[in-house]
mmCIF file of N, CA and C and ligand atoms in Angstrom:
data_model
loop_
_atom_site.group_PDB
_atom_site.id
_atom_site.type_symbol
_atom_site.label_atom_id
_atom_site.label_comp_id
_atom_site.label_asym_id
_atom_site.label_seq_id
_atom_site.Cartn_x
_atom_site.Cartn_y
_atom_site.Cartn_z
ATOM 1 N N UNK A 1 0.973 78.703 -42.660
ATOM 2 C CA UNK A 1 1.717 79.852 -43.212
ATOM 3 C C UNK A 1 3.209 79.542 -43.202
ATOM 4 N N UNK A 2 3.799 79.409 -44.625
ATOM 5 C CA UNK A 2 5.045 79.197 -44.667
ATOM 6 C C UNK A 2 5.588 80.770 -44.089
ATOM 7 N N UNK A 3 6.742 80.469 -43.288
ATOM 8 C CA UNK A 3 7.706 81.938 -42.518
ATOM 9 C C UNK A 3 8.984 82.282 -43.854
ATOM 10 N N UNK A 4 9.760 82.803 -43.824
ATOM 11 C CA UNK A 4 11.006 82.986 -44.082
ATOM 12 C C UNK A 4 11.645 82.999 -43.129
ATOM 13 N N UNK A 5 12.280 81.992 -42.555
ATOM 14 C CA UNK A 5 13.203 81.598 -41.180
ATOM 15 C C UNK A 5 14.615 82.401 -41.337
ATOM 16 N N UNK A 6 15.095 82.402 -42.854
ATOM 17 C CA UNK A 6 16.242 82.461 -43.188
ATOM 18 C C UNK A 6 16.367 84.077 -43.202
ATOM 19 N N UNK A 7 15.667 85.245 -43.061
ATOM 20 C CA UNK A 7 15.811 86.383 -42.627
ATOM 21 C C UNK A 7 15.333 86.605 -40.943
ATOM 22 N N UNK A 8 16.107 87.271 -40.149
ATOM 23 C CA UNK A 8 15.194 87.285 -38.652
ATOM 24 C C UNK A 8 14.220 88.443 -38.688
ATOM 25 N N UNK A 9 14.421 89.569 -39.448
ATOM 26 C CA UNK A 9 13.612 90.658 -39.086
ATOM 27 C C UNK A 9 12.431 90.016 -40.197
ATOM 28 N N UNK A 10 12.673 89.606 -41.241
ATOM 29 C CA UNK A 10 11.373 89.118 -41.666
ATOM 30 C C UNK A 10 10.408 88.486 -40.999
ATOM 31 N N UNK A 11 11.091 87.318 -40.583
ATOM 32 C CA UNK A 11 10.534 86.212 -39.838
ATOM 33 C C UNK A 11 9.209 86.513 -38.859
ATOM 34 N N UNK A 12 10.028 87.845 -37.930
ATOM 35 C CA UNK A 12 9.842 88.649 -36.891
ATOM 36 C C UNK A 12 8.448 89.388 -37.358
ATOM 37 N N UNK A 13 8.494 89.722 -38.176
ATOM 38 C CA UNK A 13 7.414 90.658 -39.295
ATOM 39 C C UNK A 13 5.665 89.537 -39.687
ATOM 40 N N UNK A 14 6.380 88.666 -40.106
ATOM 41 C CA UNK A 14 5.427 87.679 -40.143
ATOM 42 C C UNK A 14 4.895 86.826 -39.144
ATOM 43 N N UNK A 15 5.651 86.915 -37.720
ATOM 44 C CA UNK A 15 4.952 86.258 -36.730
ATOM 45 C C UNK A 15 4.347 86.891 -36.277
ATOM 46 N N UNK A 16 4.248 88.220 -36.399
ATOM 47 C CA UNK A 16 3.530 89.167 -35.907
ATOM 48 C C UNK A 16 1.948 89.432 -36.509
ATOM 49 N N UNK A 17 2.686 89.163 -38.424
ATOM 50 C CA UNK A 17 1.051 89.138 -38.903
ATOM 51 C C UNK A 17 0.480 88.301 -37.984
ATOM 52 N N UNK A 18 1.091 87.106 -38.319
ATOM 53 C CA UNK A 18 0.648 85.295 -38.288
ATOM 54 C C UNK A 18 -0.358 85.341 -37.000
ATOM 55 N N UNK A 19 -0.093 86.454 -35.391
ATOM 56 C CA UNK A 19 -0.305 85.825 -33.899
ATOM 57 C C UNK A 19 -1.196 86.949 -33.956
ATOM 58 N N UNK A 20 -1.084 88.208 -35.026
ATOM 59 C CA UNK A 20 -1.923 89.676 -34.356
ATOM 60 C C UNK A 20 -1.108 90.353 -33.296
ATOM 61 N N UNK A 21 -0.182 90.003 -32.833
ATOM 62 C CA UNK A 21 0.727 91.011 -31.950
ATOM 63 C C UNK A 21 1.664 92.040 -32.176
ATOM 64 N N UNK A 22 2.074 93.281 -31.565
ATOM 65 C CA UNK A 22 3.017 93.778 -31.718
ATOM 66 C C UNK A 22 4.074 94.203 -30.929
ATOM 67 N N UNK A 23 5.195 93.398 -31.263
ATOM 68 C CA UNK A 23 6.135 92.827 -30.058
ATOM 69 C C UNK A 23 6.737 94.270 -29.616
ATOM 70 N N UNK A 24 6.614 95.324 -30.052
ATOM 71 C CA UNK A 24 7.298 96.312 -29.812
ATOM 72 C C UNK A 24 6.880 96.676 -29.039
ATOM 73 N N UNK A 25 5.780 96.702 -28.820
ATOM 74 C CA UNK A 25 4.689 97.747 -27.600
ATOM 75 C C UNK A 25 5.195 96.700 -26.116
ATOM 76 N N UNK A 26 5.928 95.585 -26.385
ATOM 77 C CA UNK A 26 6.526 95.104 -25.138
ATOM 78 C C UNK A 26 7.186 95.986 -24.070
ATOM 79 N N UNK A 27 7.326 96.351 -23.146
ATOM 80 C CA UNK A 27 8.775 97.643 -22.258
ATOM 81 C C UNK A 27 8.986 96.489 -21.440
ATOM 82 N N UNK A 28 8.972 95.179 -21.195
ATOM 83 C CA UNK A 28 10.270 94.304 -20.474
ATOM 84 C C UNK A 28 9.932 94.886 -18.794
ATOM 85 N N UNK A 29 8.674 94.904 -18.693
ATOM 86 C CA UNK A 29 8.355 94.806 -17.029
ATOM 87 C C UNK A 29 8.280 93.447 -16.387
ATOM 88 N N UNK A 30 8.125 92.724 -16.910
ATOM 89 C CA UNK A 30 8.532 91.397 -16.452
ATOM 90 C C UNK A 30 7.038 90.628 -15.927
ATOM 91 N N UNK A 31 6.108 91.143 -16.311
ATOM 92 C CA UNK A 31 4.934 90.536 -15.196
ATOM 93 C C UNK A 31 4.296 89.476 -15.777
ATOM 94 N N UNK A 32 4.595 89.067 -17.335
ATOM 95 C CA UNK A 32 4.620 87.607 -17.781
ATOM 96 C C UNK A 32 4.991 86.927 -17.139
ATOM 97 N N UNK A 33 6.125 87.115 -16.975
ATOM 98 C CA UNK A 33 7.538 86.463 -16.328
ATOM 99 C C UNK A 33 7.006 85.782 -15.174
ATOM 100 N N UNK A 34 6.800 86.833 -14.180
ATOM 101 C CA UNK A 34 6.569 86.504 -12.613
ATOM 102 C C UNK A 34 5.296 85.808 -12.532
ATOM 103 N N UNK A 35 4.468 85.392 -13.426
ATOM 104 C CA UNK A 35 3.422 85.138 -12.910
ATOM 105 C C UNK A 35 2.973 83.772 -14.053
ATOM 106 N N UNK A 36 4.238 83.085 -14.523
ATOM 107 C CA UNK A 36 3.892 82.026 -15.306
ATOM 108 C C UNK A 36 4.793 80.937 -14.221
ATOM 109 N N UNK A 37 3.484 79.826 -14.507
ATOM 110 C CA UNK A 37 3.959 79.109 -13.782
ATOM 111 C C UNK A 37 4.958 77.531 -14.285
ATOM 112 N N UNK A 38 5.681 78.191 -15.373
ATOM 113 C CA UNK A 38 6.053 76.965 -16.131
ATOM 114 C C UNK A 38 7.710 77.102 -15.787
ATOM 115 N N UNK A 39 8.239 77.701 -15.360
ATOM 116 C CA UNK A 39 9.558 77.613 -14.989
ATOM 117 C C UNK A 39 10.538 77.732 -16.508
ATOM 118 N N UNK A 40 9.898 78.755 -17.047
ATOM 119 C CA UNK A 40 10.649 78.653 -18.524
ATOM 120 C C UNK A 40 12.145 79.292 -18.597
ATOM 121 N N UNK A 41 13.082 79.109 -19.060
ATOM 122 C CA UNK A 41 14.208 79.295 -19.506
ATOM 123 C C UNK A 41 14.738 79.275 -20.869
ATOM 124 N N UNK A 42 14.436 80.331 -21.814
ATOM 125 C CA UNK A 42 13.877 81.878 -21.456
ATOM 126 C C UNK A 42 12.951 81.950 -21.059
ATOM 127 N N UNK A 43 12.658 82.871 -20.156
ATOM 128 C CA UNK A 43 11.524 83.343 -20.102
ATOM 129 C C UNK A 43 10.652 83.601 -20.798
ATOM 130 N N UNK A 44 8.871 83.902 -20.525
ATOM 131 C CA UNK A 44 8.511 84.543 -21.388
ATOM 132 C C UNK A 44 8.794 86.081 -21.979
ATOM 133 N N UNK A 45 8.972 86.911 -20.860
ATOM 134 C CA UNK A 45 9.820 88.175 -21.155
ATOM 135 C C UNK A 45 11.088 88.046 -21.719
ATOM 136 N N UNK A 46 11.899 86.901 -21.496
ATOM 137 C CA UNK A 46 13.350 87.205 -22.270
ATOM 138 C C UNK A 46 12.828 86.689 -23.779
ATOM 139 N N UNK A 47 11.736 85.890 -24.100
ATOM 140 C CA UNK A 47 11.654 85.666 -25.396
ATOM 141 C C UNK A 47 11.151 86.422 -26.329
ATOM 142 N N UNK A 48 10.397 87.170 -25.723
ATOM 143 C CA UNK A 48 9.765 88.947 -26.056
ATOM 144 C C UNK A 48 11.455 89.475 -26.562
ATOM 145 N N UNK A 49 12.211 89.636 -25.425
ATOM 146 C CA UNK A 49 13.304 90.363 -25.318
ATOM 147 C C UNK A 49 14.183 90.381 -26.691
ATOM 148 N N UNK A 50 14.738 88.838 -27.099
ATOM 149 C CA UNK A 50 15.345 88.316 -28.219
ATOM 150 C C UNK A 50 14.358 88.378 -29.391
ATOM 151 N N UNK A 51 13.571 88.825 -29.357
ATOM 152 C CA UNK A 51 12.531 89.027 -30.591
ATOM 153 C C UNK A 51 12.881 90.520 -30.690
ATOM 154 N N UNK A 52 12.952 91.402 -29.889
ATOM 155 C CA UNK A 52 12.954 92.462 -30.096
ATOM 156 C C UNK A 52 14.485 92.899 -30.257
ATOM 157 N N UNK A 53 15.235 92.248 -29.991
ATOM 158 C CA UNK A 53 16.636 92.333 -30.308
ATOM 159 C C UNK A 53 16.816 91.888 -31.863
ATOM 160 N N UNK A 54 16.051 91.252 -32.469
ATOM 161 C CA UNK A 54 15.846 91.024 -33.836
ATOM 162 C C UNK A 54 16.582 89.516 -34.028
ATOM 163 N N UNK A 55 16.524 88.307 -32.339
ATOM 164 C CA UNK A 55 16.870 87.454 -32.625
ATOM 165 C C UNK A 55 16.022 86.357 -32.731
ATOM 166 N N UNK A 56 15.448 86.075 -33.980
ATOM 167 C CA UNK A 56 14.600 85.396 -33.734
ATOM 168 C C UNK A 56 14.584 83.740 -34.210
ATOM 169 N N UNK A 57 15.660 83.270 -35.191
ATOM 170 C CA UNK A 57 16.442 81.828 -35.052
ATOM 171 C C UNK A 57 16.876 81.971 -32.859
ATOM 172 N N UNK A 58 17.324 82.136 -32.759
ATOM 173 C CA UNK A 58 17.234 82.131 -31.505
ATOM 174 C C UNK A 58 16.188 81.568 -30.491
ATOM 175 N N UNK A 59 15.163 82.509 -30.627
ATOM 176 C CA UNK A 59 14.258 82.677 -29.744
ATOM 177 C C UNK A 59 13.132 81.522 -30.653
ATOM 178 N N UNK A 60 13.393 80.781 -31.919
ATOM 179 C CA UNK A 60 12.183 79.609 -32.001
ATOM 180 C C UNK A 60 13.023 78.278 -31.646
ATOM 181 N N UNK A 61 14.418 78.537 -31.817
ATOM 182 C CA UNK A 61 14.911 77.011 -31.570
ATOM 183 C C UNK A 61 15.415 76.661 -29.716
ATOM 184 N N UNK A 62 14.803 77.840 -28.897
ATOM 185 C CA UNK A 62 14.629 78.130 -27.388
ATOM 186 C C UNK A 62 13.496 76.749 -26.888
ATOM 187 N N UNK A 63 14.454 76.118 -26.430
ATOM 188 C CA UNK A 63 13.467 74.829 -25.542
ATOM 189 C C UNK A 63 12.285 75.066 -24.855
ATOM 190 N N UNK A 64 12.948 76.219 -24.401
ATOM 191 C CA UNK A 64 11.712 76.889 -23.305
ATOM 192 C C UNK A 64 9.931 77.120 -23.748
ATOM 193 N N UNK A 65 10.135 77.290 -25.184
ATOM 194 C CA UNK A 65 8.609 77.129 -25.849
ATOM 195 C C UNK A 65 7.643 75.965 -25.934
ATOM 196 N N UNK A 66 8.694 75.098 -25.379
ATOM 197 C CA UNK A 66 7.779 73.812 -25.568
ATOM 198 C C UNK A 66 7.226 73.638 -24.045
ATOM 199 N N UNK A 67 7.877 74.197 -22.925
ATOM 200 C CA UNK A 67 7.608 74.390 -21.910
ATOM 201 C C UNK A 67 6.243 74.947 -21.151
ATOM 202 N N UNK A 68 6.064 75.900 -22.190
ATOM 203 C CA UNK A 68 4.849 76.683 -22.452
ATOM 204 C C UNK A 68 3.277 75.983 -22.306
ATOM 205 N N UNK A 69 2.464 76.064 -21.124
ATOM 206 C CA UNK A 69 1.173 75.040 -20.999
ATOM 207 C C UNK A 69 0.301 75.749 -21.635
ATOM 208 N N UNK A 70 0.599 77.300 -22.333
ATOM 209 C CA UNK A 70 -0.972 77.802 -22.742
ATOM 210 C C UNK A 70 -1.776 77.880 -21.489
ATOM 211 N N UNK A 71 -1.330 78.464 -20.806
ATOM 212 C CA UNK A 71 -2.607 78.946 -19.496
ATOM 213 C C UNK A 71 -2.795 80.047 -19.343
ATOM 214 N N UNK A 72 -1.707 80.841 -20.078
ATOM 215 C CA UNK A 72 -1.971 82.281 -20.517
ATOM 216 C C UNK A 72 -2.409 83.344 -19.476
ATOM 217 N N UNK A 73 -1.899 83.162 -18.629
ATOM 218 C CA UNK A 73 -1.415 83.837 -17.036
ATOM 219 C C UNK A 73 -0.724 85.269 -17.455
ATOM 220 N N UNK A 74 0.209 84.626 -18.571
ATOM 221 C CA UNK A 74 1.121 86.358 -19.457
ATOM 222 C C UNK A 74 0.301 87.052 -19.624
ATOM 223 N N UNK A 75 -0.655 86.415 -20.306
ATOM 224 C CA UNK A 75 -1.529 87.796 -21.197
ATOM 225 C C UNK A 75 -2.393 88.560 -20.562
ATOM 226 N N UNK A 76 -3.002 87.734 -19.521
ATOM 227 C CA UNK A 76 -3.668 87.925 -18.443
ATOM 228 C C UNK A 76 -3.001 89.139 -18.095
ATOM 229 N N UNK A 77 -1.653 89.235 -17.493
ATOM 230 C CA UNK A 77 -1.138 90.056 -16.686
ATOM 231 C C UNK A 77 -0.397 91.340 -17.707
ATOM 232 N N UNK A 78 -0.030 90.834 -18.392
ATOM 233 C CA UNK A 78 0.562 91.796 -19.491
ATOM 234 C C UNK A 78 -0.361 93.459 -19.104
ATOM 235 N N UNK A 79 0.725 94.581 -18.391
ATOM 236 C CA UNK A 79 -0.368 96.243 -18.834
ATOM 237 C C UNK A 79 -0.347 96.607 -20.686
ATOM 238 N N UNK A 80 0.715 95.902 -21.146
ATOM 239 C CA UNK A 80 0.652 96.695 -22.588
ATOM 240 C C UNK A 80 -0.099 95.632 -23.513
ATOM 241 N N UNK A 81 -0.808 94.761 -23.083
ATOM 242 C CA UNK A 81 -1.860 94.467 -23.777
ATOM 243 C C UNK A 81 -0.845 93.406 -24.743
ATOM 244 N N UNK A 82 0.297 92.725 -24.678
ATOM 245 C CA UNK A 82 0.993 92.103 -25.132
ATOM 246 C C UNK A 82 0.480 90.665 -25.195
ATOM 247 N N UNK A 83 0.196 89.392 -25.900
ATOM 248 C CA UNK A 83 0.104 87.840 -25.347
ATOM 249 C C UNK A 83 1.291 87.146 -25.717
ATOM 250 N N UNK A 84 2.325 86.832 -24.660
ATOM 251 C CA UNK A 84 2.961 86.021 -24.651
ATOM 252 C C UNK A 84 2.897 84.849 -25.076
ATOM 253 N N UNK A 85 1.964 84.314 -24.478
ATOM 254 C CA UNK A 85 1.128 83.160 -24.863
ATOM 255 C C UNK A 85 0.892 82.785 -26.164
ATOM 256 N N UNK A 86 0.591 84.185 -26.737
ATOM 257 C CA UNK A 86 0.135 83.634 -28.340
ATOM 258 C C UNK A 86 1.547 83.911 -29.429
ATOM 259 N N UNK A 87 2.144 84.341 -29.021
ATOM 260 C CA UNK A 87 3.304 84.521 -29.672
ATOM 261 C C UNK A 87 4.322 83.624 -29.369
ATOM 262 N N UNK A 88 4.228 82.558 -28.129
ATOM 263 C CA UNK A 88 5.129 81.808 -28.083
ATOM 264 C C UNK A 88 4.540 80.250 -28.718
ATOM 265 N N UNK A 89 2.831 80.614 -28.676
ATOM 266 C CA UNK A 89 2.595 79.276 -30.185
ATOM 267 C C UNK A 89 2.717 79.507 -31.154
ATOM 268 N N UNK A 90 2.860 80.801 -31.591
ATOM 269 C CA UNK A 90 3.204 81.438 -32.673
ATOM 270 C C UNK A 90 5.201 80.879 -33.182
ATOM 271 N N UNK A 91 5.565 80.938 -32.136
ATOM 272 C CA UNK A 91 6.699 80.120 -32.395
ATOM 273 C C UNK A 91 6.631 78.713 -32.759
ATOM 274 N N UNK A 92 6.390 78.048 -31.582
ATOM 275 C CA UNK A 92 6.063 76.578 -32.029
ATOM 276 C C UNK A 92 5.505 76.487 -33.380
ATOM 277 N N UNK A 93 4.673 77.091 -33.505
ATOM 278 C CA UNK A 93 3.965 76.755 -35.190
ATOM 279 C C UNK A 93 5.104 76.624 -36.205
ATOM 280 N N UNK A 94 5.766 77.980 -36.106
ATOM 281 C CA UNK A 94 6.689 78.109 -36.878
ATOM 282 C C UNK A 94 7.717 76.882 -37.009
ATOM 283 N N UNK A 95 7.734 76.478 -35.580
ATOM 284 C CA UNK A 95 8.949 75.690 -35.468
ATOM 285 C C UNK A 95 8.456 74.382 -36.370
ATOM 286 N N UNK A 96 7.509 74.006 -36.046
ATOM 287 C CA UNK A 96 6.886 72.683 -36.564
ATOM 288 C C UNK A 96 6.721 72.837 -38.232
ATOM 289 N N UNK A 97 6.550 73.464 -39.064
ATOM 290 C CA UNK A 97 6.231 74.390 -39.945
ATOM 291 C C UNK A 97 7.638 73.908 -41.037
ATOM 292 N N UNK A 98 8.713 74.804 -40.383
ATOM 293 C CA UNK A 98 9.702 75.206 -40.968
ATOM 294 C C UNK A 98 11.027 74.681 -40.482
ATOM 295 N N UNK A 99 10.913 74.135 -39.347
ATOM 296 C CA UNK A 99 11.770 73.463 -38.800
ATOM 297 C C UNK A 99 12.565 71.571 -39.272
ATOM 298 N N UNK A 100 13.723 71.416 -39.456
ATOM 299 C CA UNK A 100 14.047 69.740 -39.623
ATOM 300 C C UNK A 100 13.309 69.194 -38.039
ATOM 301 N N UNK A 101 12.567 68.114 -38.261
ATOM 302 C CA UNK A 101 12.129 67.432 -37.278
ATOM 303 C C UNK A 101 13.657 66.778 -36.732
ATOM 304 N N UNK A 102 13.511 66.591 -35.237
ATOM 305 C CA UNK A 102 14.583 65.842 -34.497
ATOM 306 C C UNK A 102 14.476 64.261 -34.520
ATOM 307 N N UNK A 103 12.968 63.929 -34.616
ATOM 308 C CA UNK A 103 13.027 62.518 -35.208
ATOM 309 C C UNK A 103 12.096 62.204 -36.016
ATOM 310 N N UNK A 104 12.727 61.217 -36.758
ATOM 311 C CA UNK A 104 12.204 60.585 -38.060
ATOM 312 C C UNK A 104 11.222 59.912 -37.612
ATOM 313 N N UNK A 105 9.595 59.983 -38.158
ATOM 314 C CA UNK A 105 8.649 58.888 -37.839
ATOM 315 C C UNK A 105 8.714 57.601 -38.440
ATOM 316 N N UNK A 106 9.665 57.502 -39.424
ATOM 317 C CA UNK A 106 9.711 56.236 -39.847
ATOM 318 C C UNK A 106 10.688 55.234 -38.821
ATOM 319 N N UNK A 107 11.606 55.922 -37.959
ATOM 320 C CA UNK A 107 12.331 55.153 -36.692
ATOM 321 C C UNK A 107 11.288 54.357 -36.309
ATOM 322 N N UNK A 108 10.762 54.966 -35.555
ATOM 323 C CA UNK A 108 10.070 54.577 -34.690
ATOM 324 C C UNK A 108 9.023 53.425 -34.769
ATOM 325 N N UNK A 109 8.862 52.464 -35.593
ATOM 326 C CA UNK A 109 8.533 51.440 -36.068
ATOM 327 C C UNK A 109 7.131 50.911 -35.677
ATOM 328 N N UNK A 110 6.296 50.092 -36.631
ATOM 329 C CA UNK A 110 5.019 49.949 -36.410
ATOM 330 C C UNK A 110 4.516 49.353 -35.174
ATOM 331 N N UNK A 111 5.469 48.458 -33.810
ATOM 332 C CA UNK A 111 5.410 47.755 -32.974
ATOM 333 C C UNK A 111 5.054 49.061 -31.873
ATOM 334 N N UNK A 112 5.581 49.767 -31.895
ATOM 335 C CA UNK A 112 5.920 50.930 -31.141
ATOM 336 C C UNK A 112 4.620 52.140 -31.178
ATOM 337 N N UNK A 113 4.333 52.463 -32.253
ATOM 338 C CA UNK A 113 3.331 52.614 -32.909
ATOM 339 C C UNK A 113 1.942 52.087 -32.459
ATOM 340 N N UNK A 114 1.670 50.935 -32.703
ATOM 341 C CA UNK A 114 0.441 50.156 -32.783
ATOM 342 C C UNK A 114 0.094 50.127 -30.970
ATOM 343 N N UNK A 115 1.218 50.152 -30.638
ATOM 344 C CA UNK A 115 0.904 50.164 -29.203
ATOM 345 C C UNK A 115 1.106 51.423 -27.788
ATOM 346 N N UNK A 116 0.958 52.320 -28.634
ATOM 347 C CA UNK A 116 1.124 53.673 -28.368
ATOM 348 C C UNK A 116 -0.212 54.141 -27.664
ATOM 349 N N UNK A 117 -0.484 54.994 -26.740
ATOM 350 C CA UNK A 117 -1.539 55.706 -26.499
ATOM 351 C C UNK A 117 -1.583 57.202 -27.809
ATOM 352 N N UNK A 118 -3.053 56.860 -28.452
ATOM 353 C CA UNK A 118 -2.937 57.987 -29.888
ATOM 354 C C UNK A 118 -2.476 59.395 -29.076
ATOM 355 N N UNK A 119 -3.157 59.800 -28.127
ATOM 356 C CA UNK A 119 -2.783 61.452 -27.744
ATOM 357 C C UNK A 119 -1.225 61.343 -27.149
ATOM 358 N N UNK A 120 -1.233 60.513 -26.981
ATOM 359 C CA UNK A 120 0.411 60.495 -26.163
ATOM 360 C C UNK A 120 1.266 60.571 -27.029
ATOM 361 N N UNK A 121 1.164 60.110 -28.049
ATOM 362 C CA UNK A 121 1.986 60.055 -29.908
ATOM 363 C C UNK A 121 1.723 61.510 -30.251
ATOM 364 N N UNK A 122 0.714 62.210 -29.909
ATOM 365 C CA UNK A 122 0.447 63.015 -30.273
ATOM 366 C C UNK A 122 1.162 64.449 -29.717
ATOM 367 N N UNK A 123 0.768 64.584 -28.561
ATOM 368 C CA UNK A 123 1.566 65.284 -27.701
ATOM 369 C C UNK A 123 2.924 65.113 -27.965
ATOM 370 N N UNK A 124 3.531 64.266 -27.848
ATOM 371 C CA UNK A 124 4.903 63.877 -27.689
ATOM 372 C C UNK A 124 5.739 64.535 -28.514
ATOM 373 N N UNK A 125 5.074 64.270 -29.940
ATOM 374 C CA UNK A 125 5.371 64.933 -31.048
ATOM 375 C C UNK A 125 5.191 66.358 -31.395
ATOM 376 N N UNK A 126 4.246 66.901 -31.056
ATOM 377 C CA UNK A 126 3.859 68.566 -30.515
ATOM 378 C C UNK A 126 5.179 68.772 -29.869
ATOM 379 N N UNK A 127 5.533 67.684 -28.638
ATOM 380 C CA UNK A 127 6.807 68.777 -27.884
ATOM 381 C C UNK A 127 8.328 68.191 -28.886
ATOM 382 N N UNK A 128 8.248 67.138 -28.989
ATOM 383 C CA UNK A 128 9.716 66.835 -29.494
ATOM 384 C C UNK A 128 10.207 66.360 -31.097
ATOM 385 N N UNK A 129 9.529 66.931 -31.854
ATOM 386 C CA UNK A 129 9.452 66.567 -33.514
ATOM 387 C C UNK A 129 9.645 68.355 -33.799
HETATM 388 S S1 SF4 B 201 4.047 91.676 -19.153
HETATM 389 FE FE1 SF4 B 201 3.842 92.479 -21.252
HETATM 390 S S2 SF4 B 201 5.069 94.369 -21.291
HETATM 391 FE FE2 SF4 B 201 5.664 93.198 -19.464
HETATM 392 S S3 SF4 B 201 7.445 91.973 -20.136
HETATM 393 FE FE3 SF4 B 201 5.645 90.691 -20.408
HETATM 394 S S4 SF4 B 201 4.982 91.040 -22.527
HETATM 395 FE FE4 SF4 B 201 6.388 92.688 -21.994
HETATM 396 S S1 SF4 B 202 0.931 80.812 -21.294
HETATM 397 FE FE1 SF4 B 202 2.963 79.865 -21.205
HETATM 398 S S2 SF4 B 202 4.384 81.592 -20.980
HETATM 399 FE FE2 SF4 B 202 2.344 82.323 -20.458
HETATM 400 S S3 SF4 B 202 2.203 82.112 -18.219
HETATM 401 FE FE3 SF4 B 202 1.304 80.253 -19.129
HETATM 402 S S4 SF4 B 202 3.017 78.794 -19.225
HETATM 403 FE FE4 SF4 B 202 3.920 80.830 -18.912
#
């Protein structure tokens, strides 16, 4: 699903189709927060937070999403029935999607390549492309 990056409340609108969530029903109790064990910066509640502030260039180009293991401890704990979890791959998607990659796969040359572990190329690129 192509986004419109270049509006935030759009953007915001369509990640919402895109994940099934509705970031509004968030109230910022924090119990994502406290009970993820990834040490994110933002948080998962502050990334709720800047979504709902209508910042959402912000809150996909936030490092902290890549941080994110998917163990989904948020959603788990979430009372308003919120998934953090799925809204912060809901970012990544986007990011990967719509985003300039940070590196070129053609750098990185066939030597490098050929002798790569495949999931490790793989992953790698999930967090840093
Ligand atoms: S636990 Fe749910 S309601 Fe509380 S801050 Fe996190 S997403 Fe928002
Ligand atoms: S799914 Fe991600 S944000 Fe949620 S608790 Fe796990 S690591 Fe933290």
């Amino acid at each position: 699903m192509q986004i419109n990056t270049e509006n935030n409340q759009a953007a915001i609108r369509d990640l919402e189709i895109a994940t099934g969530e509705t970031i509004s029903d968030c109230y910022q109790c924090g119990k994502c927060t406290a009970g993820c064990p990834a040490s994110m910066d933002p948080s998962p509640s502050l990334l709720i937070h800047l979504l709902k502030l209508g910042l959402f260039t912000k809150a996909v180009n936030s490092a902290s999403i890549w941080d994110c293991m998917a163990c989904l401890t948020c959603s788990e704990r979430c009372p308003k029935n919120v998934s953090p979890a799925a809204i912060i791959e809901g970012l990544k998607r986007i990011h990967l999607n719509n985003m300039e990659p940070e590196i070129n796969l053609n750098s990185l040359g066939q030597e490098f390549l050929a002798h790569s572990t495949q999931q490790a190329v793989v992953s790698g690129f999930r967090k840093f492309v």
